[in-house]
Coordinates of C-alpha atoms in Angstrom, one line a residue:
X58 CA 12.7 -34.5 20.0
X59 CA 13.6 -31.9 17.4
X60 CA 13.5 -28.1 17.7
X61 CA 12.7 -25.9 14.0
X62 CA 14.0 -22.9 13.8
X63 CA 12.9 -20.7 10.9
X64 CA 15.2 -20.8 8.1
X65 CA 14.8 -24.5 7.6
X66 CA 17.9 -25.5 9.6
X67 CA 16.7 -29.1 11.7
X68 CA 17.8 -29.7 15.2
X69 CA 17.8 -33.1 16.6
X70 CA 18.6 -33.3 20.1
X71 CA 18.7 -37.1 21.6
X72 CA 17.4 -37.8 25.0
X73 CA 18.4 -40.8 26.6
X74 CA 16.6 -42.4 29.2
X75 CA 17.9 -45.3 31.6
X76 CA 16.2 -47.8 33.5
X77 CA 17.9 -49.1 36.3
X78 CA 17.0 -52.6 36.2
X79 CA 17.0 -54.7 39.9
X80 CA 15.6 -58.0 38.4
X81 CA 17.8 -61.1 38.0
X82 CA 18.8 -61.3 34.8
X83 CA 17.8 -65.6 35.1
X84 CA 14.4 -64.4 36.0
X85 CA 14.2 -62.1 32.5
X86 CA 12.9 -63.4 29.6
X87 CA 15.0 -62.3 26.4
X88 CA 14.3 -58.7 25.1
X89 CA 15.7 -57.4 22.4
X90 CA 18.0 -53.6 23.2
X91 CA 17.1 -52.2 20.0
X92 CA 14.3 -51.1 17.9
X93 CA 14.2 -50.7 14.6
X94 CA 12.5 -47.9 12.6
X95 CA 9.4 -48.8 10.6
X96 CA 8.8 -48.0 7.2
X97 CA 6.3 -45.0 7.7
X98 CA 8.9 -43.7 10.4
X99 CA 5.7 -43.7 12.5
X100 CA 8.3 -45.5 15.4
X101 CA 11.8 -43.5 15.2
X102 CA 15.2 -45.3 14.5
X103 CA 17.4 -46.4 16.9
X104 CA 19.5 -43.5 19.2
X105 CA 22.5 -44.6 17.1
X106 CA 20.6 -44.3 13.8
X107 CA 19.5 -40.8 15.2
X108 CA 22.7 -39.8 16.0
X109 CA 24.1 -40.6 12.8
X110 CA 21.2 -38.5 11.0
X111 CA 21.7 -35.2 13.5
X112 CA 25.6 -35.5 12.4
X113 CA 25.4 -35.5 9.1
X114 CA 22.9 -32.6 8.9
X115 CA 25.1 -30.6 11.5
X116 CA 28.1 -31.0 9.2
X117 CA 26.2 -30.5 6.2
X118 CA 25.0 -27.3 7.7
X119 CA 28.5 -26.6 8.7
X120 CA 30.1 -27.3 5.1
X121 CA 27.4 -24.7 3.4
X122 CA 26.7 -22.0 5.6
X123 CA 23.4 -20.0 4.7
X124 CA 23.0 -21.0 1.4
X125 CA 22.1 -24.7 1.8
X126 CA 20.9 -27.0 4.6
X127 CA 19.6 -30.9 4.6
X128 CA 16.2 -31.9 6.7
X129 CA 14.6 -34.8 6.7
X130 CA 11.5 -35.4 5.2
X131 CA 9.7 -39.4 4.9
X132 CA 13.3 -40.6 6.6
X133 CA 15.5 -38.7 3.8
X134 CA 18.1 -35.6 3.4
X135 CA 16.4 -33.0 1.3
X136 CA 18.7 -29.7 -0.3
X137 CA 16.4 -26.9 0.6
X138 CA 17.1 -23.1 0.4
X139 CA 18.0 -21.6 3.7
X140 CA 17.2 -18.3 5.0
X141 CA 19.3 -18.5 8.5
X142 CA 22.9 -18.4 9.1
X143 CA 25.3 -20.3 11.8
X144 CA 25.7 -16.5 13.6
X145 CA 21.6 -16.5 14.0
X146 CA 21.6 -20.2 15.5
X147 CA 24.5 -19.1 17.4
X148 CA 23.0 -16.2 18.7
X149 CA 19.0 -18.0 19.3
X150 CA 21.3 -20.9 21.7
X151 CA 23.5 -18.1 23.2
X152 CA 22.4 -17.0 27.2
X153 CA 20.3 -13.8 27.3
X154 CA 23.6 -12.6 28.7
X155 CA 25.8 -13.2 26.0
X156 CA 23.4 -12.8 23.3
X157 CA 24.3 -10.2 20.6
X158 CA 22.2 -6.8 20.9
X159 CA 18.8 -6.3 18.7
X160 CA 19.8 -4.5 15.2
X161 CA 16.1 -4.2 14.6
X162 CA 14.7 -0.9 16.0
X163 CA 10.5 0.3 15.3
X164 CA 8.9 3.6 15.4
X165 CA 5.3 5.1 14.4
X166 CA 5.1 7.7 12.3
X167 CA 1.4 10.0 13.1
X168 CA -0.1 6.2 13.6
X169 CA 0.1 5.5 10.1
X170 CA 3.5 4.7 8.7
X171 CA 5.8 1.9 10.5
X172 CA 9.4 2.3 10.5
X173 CA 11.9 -0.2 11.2
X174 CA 15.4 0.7 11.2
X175 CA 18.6 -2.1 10.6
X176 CA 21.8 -0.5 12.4
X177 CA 24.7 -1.3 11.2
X178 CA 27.3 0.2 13.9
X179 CA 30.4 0.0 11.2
X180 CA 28.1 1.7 8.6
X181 CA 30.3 4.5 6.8
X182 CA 29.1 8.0 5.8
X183 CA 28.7 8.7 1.8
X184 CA 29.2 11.4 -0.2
X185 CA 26.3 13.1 -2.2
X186 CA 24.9 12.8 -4.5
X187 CA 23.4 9.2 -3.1
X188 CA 22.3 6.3 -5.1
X189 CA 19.0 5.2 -3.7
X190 CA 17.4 1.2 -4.3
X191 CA 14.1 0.9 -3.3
X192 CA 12.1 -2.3 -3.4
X193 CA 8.6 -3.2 -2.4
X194 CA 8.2 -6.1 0.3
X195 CA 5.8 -8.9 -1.0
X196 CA 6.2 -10.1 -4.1
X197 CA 9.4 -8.5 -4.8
X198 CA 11.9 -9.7 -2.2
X199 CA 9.9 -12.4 -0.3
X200 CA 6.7 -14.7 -0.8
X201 CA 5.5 -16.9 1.5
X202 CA 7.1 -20.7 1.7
X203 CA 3.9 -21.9 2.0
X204 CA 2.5 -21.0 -1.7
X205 CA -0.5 -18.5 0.0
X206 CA -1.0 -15.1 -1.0
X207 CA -0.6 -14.0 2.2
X208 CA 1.7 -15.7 5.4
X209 CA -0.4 -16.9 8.2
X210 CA 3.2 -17.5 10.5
X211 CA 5.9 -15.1 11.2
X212 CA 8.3 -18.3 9.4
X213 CA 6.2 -18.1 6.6
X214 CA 8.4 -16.7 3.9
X215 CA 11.7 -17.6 1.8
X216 CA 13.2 -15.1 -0.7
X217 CA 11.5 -14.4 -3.7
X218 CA 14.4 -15.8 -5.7
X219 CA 17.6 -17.0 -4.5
X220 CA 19.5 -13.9 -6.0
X221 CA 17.6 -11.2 -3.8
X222 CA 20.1 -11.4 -0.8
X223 CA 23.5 -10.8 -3.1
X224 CA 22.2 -8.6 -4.9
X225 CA 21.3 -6.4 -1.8
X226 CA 24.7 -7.0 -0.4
X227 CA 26.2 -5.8 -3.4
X228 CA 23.9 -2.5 -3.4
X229 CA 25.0 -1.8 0.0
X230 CA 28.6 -2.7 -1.4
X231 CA 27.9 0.4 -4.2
X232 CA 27.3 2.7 -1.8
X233 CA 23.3 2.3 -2.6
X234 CA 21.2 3.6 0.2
X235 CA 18.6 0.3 0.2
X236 CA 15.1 0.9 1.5
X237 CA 12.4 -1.3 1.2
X238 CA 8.7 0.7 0.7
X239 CA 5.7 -1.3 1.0
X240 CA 1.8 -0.8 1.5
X241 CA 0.3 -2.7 4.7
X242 CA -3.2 -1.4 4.9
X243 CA -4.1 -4.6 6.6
X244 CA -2.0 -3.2 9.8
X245 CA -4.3 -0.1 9.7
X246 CA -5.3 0.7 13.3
X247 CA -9.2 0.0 13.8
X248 CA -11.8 2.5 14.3
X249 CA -12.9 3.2 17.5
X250 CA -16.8 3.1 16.3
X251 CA -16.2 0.0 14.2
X252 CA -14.7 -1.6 17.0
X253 CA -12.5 -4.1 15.2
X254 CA -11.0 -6.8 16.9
X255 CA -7.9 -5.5 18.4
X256 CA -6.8 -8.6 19.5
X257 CA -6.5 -10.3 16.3
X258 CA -4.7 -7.3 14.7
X259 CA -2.1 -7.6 17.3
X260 CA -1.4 -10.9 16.7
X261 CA -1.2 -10.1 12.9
X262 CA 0.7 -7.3 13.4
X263 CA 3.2 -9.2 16.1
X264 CA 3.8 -11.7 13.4
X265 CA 4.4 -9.3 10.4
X266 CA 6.8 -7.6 12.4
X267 CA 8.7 -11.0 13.5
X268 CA 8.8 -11.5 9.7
X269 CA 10.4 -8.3 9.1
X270 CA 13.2 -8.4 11.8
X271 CA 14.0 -12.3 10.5
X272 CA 14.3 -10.8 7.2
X273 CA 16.6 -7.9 8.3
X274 CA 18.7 -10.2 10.4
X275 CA 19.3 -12.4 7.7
X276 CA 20.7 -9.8 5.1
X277 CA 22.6 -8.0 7.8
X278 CA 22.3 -5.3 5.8
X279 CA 21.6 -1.3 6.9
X280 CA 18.2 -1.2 5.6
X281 CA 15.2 0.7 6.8
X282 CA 12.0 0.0 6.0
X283 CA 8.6 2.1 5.7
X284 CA 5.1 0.4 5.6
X285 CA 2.3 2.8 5.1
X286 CA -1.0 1.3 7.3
X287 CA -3.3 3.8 5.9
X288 CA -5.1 5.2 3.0
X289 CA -3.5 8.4 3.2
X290 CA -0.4 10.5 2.0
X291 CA 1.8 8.6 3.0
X292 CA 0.5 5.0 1.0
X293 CA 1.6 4.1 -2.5
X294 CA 2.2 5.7 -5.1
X295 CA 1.6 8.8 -2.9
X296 CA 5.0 9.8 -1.8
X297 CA 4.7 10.3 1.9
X298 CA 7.1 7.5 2.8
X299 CA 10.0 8.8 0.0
X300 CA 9.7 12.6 1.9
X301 CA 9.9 10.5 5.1
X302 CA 13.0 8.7 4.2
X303 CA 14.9 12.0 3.1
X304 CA 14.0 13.5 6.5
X305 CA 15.2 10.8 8.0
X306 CA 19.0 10.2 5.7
X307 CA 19.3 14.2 5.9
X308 CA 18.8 14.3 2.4
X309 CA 17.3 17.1 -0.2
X310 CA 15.6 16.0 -3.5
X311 CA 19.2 17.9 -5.2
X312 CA 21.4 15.3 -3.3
X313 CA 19.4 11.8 -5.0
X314 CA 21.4 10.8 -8.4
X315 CA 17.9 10.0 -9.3
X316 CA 18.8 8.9 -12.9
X317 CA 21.3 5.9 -11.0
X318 CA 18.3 5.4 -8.2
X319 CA 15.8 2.3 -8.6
X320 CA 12.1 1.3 -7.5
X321 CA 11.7 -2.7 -8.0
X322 CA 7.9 -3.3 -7.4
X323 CA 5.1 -5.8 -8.6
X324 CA 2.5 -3.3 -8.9
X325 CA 3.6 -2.3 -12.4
X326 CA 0.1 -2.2 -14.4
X327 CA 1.0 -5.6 -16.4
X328 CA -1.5 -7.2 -18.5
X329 CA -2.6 -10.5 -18.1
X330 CA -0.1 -12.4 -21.2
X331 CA 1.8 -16.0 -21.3
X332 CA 4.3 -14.7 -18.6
X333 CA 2.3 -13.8 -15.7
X334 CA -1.3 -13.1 -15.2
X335 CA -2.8 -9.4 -15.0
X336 CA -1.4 -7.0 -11.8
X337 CA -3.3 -5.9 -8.8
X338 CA -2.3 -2.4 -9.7
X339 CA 0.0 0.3 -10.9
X340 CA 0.8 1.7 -8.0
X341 CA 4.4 1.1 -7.5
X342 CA 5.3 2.2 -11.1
X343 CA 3.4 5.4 -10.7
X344 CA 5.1 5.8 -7.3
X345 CA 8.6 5.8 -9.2
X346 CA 7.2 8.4 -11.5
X347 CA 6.1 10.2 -8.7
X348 CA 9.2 10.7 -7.1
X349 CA 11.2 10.6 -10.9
X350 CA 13.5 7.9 -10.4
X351 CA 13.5 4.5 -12.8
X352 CA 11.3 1.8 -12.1
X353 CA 11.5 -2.3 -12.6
X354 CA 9.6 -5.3 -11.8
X355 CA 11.4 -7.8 -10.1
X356 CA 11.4 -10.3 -13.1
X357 CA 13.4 -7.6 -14.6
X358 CA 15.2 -6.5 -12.4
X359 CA 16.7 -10.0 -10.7
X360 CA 16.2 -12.2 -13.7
X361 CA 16.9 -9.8 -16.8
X362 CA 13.9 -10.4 -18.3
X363 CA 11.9 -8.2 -21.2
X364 CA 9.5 -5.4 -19.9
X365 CA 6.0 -6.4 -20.2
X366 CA 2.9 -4.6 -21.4
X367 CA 1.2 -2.6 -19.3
X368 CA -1.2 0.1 -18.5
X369 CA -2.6 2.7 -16.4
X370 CA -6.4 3.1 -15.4
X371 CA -5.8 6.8 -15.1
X372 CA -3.6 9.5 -17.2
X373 CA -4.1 12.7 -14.9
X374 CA -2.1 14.5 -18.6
X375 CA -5.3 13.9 -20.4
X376 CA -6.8 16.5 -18.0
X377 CA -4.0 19.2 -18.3
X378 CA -4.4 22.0 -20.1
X379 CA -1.4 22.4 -22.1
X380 CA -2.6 26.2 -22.9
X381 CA -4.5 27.7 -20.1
X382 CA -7.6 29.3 -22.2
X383 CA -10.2 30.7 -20.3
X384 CA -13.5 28.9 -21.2
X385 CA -16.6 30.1 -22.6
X386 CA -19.4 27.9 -21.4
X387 CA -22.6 29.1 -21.9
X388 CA -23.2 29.5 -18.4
X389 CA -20.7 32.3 -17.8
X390 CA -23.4 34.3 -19.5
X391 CA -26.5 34.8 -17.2
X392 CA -29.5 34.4 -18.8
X393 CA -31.6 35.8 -16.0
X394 CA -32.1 38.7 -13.9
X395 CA -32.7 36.1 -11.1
X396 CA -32.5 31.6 -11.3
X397 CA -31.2 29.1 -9.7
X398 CA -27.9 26.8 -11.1
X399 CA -28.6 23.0 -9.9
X400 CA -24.9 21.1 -10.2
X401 CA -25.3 17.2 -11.3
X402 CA -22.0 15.6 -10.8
X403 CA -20.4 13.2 -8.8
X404 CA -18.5 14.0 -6.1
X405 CA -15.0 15.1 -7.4
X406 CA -16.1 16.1 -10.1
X407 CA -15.5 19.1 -10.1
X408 CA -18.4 21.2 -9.1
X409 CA -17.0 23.5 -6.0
X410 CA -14.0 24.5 -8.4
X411 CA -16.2 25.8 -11.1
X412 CA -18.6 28.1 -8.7
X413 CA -15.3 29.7 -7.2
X414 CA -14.0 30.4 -10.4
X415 CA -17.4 30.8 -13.1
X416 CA -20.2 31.8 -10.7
X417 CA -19.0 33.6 -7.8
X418 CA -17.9 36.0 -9.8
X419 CA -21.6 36.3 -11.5
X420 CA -22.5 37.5 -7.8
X421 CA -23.9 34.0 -7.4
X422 CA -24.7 32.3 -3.9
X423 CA -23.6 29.1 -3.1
X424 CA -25.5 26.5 -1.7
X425 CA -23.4 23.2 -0.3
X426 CA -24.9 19.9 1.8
X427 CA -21.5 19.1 3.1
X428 CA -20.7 22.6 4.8
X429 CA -24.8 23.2 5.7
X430 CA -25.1 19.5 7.2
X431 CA -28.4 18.4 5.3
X432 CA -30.7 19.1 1.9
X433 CA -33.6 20.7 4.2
X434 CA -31.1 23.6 5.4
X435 CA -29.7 23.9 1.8
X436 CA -33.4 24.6 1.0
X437 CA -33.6 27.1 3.7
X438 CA -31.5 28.9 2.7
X439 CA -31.7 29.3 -0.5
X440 CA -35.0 30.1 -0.1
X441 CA -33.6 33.0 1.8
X442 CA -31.1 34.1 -0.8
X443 CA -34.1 34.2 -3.5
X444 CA -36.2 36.0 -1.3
X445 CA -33.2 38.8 -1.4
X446 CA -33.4 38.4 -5.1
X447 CA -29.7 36.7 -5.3
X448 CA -29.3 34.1 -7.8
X449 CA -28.7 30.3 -6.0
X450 CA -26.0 27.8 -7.0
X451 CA -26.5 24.3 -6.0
X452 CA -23.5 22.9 -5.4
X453 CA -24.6 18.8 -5.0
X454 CA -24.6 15.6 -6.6
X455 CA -28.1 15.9 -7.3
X456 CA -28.2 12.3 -8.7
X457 CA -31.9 11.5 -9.5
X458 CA -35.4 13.2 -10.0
X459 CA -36.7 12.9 -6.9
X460 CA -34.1 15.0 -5.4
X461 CA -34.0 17.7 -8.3
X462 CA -37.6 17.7 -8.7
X463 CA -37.1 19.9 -4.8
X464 CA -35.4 22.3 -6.3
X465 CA -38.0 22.8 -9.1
X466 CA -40.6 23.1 -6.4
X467 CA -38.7 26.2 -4.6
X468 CA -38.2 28.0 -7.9
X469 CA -41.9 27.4 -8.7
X470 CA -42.4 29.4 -5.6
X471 CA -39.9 31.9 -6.4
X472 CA -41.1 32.6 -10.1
X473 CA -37.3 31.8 -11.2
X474 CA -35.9 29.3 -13.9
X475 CA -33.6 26.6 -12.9
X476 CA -30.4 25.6 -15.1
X477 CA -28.6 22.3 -15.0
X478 CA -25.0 22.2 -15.3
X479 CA -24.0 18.5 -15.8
X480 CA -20.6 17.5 -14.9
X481 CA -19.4 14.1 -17.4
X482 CA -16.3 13.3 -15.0
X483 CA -15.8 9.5 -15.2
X484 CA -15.9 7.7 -11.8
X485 CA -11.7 7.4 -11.4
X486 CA -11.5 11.0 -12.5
X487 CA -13.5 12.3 -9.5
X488 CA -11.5 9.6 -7.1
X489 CA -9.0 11.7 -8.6
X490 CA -9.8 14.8 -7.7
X491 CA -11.2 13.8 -4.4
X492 CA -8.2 12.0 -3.3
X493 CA -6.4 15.6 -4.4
X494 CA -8.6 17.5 -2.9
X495 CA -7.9 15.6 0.4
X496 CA -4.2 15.2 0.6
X497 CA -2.7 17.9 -1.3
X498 CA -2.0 20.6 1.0
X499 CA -4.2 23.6 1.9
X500 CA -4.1 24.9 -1.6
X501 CA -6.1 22.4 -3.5
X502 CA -8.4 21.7 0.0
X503 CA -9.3 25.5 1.4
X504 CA -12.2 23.9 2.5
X505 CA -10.3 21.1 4.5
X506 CA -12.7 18.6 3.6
X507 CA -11.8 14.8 4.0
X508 CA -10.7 11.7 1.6
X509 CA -14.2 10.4 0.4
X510 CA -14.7 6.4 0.6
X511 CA -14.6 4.6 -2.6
X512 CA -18.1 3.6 -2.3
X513 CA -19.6 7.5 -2.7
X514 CA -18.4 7.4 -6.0
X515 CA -20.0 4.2 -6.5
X516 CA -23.1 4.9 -4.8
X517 CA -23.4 8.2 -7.1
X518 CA -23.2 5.8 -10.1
X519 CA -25.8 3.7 -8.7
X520 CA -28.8 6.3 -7.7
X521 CA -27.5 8.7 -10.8
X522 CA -30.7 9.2 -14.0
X523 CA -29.2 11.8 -16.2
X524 CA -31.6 15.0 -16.4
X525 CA -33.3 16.2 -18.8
X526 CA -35.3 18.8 -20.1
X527 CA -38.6 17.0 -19.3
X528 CA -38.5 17.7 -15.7
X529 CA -39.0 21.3 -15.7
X530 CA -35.2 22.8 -16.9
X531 CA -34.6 26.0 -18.4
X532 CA -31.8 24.2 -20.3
X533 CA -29.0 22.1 -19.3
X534 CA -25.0 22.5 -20.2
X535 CA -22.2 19.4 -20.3
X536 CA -19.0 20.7 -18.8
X537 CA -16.2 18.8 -19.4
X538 CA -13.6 18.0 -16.6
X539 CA -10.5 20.4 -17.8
X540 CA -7.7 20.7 -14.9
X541 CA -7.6 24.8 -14.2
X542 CA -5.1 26.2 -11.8
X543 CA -1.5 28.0 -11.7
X544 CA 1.7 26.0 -12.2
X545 CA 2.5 24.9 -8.4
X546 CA -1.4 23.6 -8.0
X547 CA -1.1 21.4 -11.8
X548 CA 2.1 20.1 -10.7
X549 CA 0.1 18.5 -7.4
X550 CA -2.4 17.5 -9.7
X551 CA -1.0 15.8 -12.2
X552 CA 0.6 12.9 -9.9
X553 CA -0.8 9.9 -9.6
X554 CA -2.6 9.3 -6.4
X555 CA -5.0 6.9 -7.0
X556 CA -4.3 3.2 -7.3

């Protein structure tokens, strides 16, 4: 009967059973003692045979250590890479008594992040400034042994090549502080109105977890790791986790050598090319800009090999201002004693920012279907406004005719011109801006509104006919997306927080 323990090391343990045999031995016909294996091993070899095999792998596993075992596979030894050591088999056979303590220690972070924590009890204190490595999980230090995307099995996973584990051992040896940063939005807890299977995520999330510890007890290494379950701040290449980590090390921004400091990720914006085949994102090099520390993929950083060409499907700098002109749109100049201003845009686009800072100051109203609840009470009351002879601003997508052709009817009524401004923000600009809007503090958000799902965007796009003239409009004005705002407010801008 064999036992597997993940890391490839084979077990065989013999059992021998004896038959106590009462029968005259005259009275027996002849039997032979021993069997003999057949040739598809379907019928095992002899115990002697057996024997022999468990020694030689138990010696071969003593001779190598960690870095090379024997199994057999069709009835012969086969070299494969190991990712166990004698001091973990030791420690799986030891009594629960005797067995060494668990290194591996988890904590939540505001049910989002996941933090497991390698102790190291003869870990030393450094001096600052610190050298920090970071490396993402998947892809860049392990890949599953079974050639899937994604492990089904706790055991699932060697070492994405066989340099990762020195070369973290001789980090730690540098006085590196190693952390390993990686986005697990499959882990994200369920909502409780889409009522996912909770059962099933705990099994994943057991099994992910068992993966992790193996991988920490292996490298024996003080290494803490952060997995972000969430689309929020704290998920890649927002820098949630890196602010979580220096609360955590005691450290300040000033007391990184961020010029010595690494991020090793595959999410690097490579295009598809001879060597590899296009990335899923860019998200882990725009997290290393983020934070402003070098970044490498692990091709070049464990193998030496030449940087690849990439890209990014959004520059926020094309949006910056580098002089901060006021503009002159046409629509800073009212036209009218007394209209109404209907916004097209998608959401993100823009449209809130430029009432605060064009048309409030006109001594315009502001109309808006996410703080009023619904269209029919934005009608209301700007029905009321107009009857006080204010001048309305729409502020909604407005996306198609039917819609727009509402607001025509109520200026009809009113005896009052309508004016389109048309905001031409591409679809990942306003994800942009939304996502900004969201998660960047109280600043960019006074509103406190929340991150919008990818498919309002998308659903904009889809119901959106550009406006024209035709349907009733005084005129209509293009604004282009310019980022406007003092230097602490660009500075949150212009990161990268969309993937």
């Amino acid at each position: 009967m064999q036992r597997q323990i993940p890391g490839t090391v084979t077990f065989t343990r013999v059992v021998r059973h004896a038959r106590c045999i009462t029968r005259n031995k005259s009275t027996m016909p002849s039997i032979p003692l021993k069997r003999t294996a057949t040739a598809d091993r379907s019928v095992s070899p002899p115990p002697t045979k057996r024997r022999s095999v468990s020694t030689a792998t138990a010696q071969q596993t003593e001779q190598n250590g960690k870095d090379v075992t024997t199994t057999t596979t069709n009835g012969t030894l086969k070299k494969v890479a190991s990712t166990t050591n004698k001091k973990l088999v030791q420690n799986f056979f030891a009594k629960a008594s005797e067995r060494a303590p668990e290194k591996t220690r988890w904590d939540q972070f505001e049910n989002s992040v996941y933090i497991c924590r390698y102790d190291k009890s003869n870990e030393h204190k450094h001096v600052k400034p610190r050298k920090v490595a970071l490396f993402d999980f998947d892809s860049t230090l392990v890949v599953t042994q079974s050639g899937k995307k994604f492990g089904r099995e706790a055991g699932d996973w060697t070492w994405w090549h066989s340099s990762v584990e020195q070369k973290l051992k001789q980090l730690v040896h540098e006085g590196y502080l190693v952390c390993i940063i990686s986005n697990q939005a499959g882990l994200k807890a369920p909502d409780a109105k889409t009522k996912a299977p909770t059962a099933a995520l705990n099994k994943k999330t057991s099994e992910w977890k068992q993966k992790v510890k193996a991988v920490l007890d292996v490298l024996d290494l003080p290494i803490t790791l952060y997995a972000a379950r969430d689309h929020d701040t704290y998920r890649k290449p927002r820098i949630g986790m890196w602010e979580q980590l220096l609360k955590d090390h005691d450290l300040q921004p000033g007391d990184i050598d961020m010029n010595e400091s690494i991020f090793v990720g595959d999410g690097a914006g490579r295009i598809a090319g001879p060597k590899g085949g296009k990335d899923f994102s860019c998200s882990d090099r725009d997290f290393a800009t983020n934070v402003g520390i070098p970044f490498k993929t692990p091709e070049e950083y464990f193998l030496g090999e030449e940087e690849r060409a990439w890209t990014r499907s959004f520059e926020p700098s094309k949006y910056i201002d580098t002089i901060n002109n006021s503009r002159t749109d046409e629509i800073l100049t009212k036209k009218n004693d007394q209209d109404i201003v209907l916004f097209v845009g998608s959401p993100g686009a823009g449209k809130s920012s430029f009432f605060w800072r064009h048309l409030e100051p006109l001594g315009y109203e502001r109309v808006n279907q996410d703080t009023l609840g619904s269209r029919d009470k934005c009608l209301r009351r700007a029905a009321e406004y107009l009857a006080e002879g204010q001048s309305v601003a729409v502020d909604n997508t407005n996306a198609d005719i039917d819609v727009r052709k509402a607001w025509l009817d109520l200026a009809a009524k009113h005896n009052v011109p309508v004016r389109v401004v048309l905001f031409t923000a591409s679809p990942k600009l306003c994800e942009h801006n939304d996502t900004v809007r969201a998660l960047g503090g109280i600043k960019m958000n006074p509103e406190s509104r929340t991150m919008l799902p990818k498919m309002a965007f998308s659903g904009f796009a889809g119901r959106y006919v550009e406006p024209s003239t035709r349907e009733g409009f005084q005129d209509i004005t293009k604004v282009d997306f310019r980022f406007e705002g003092g230097e602490e407010e660009r500075k949150i801008w212009g990161r990268y927080w969309i993937t």
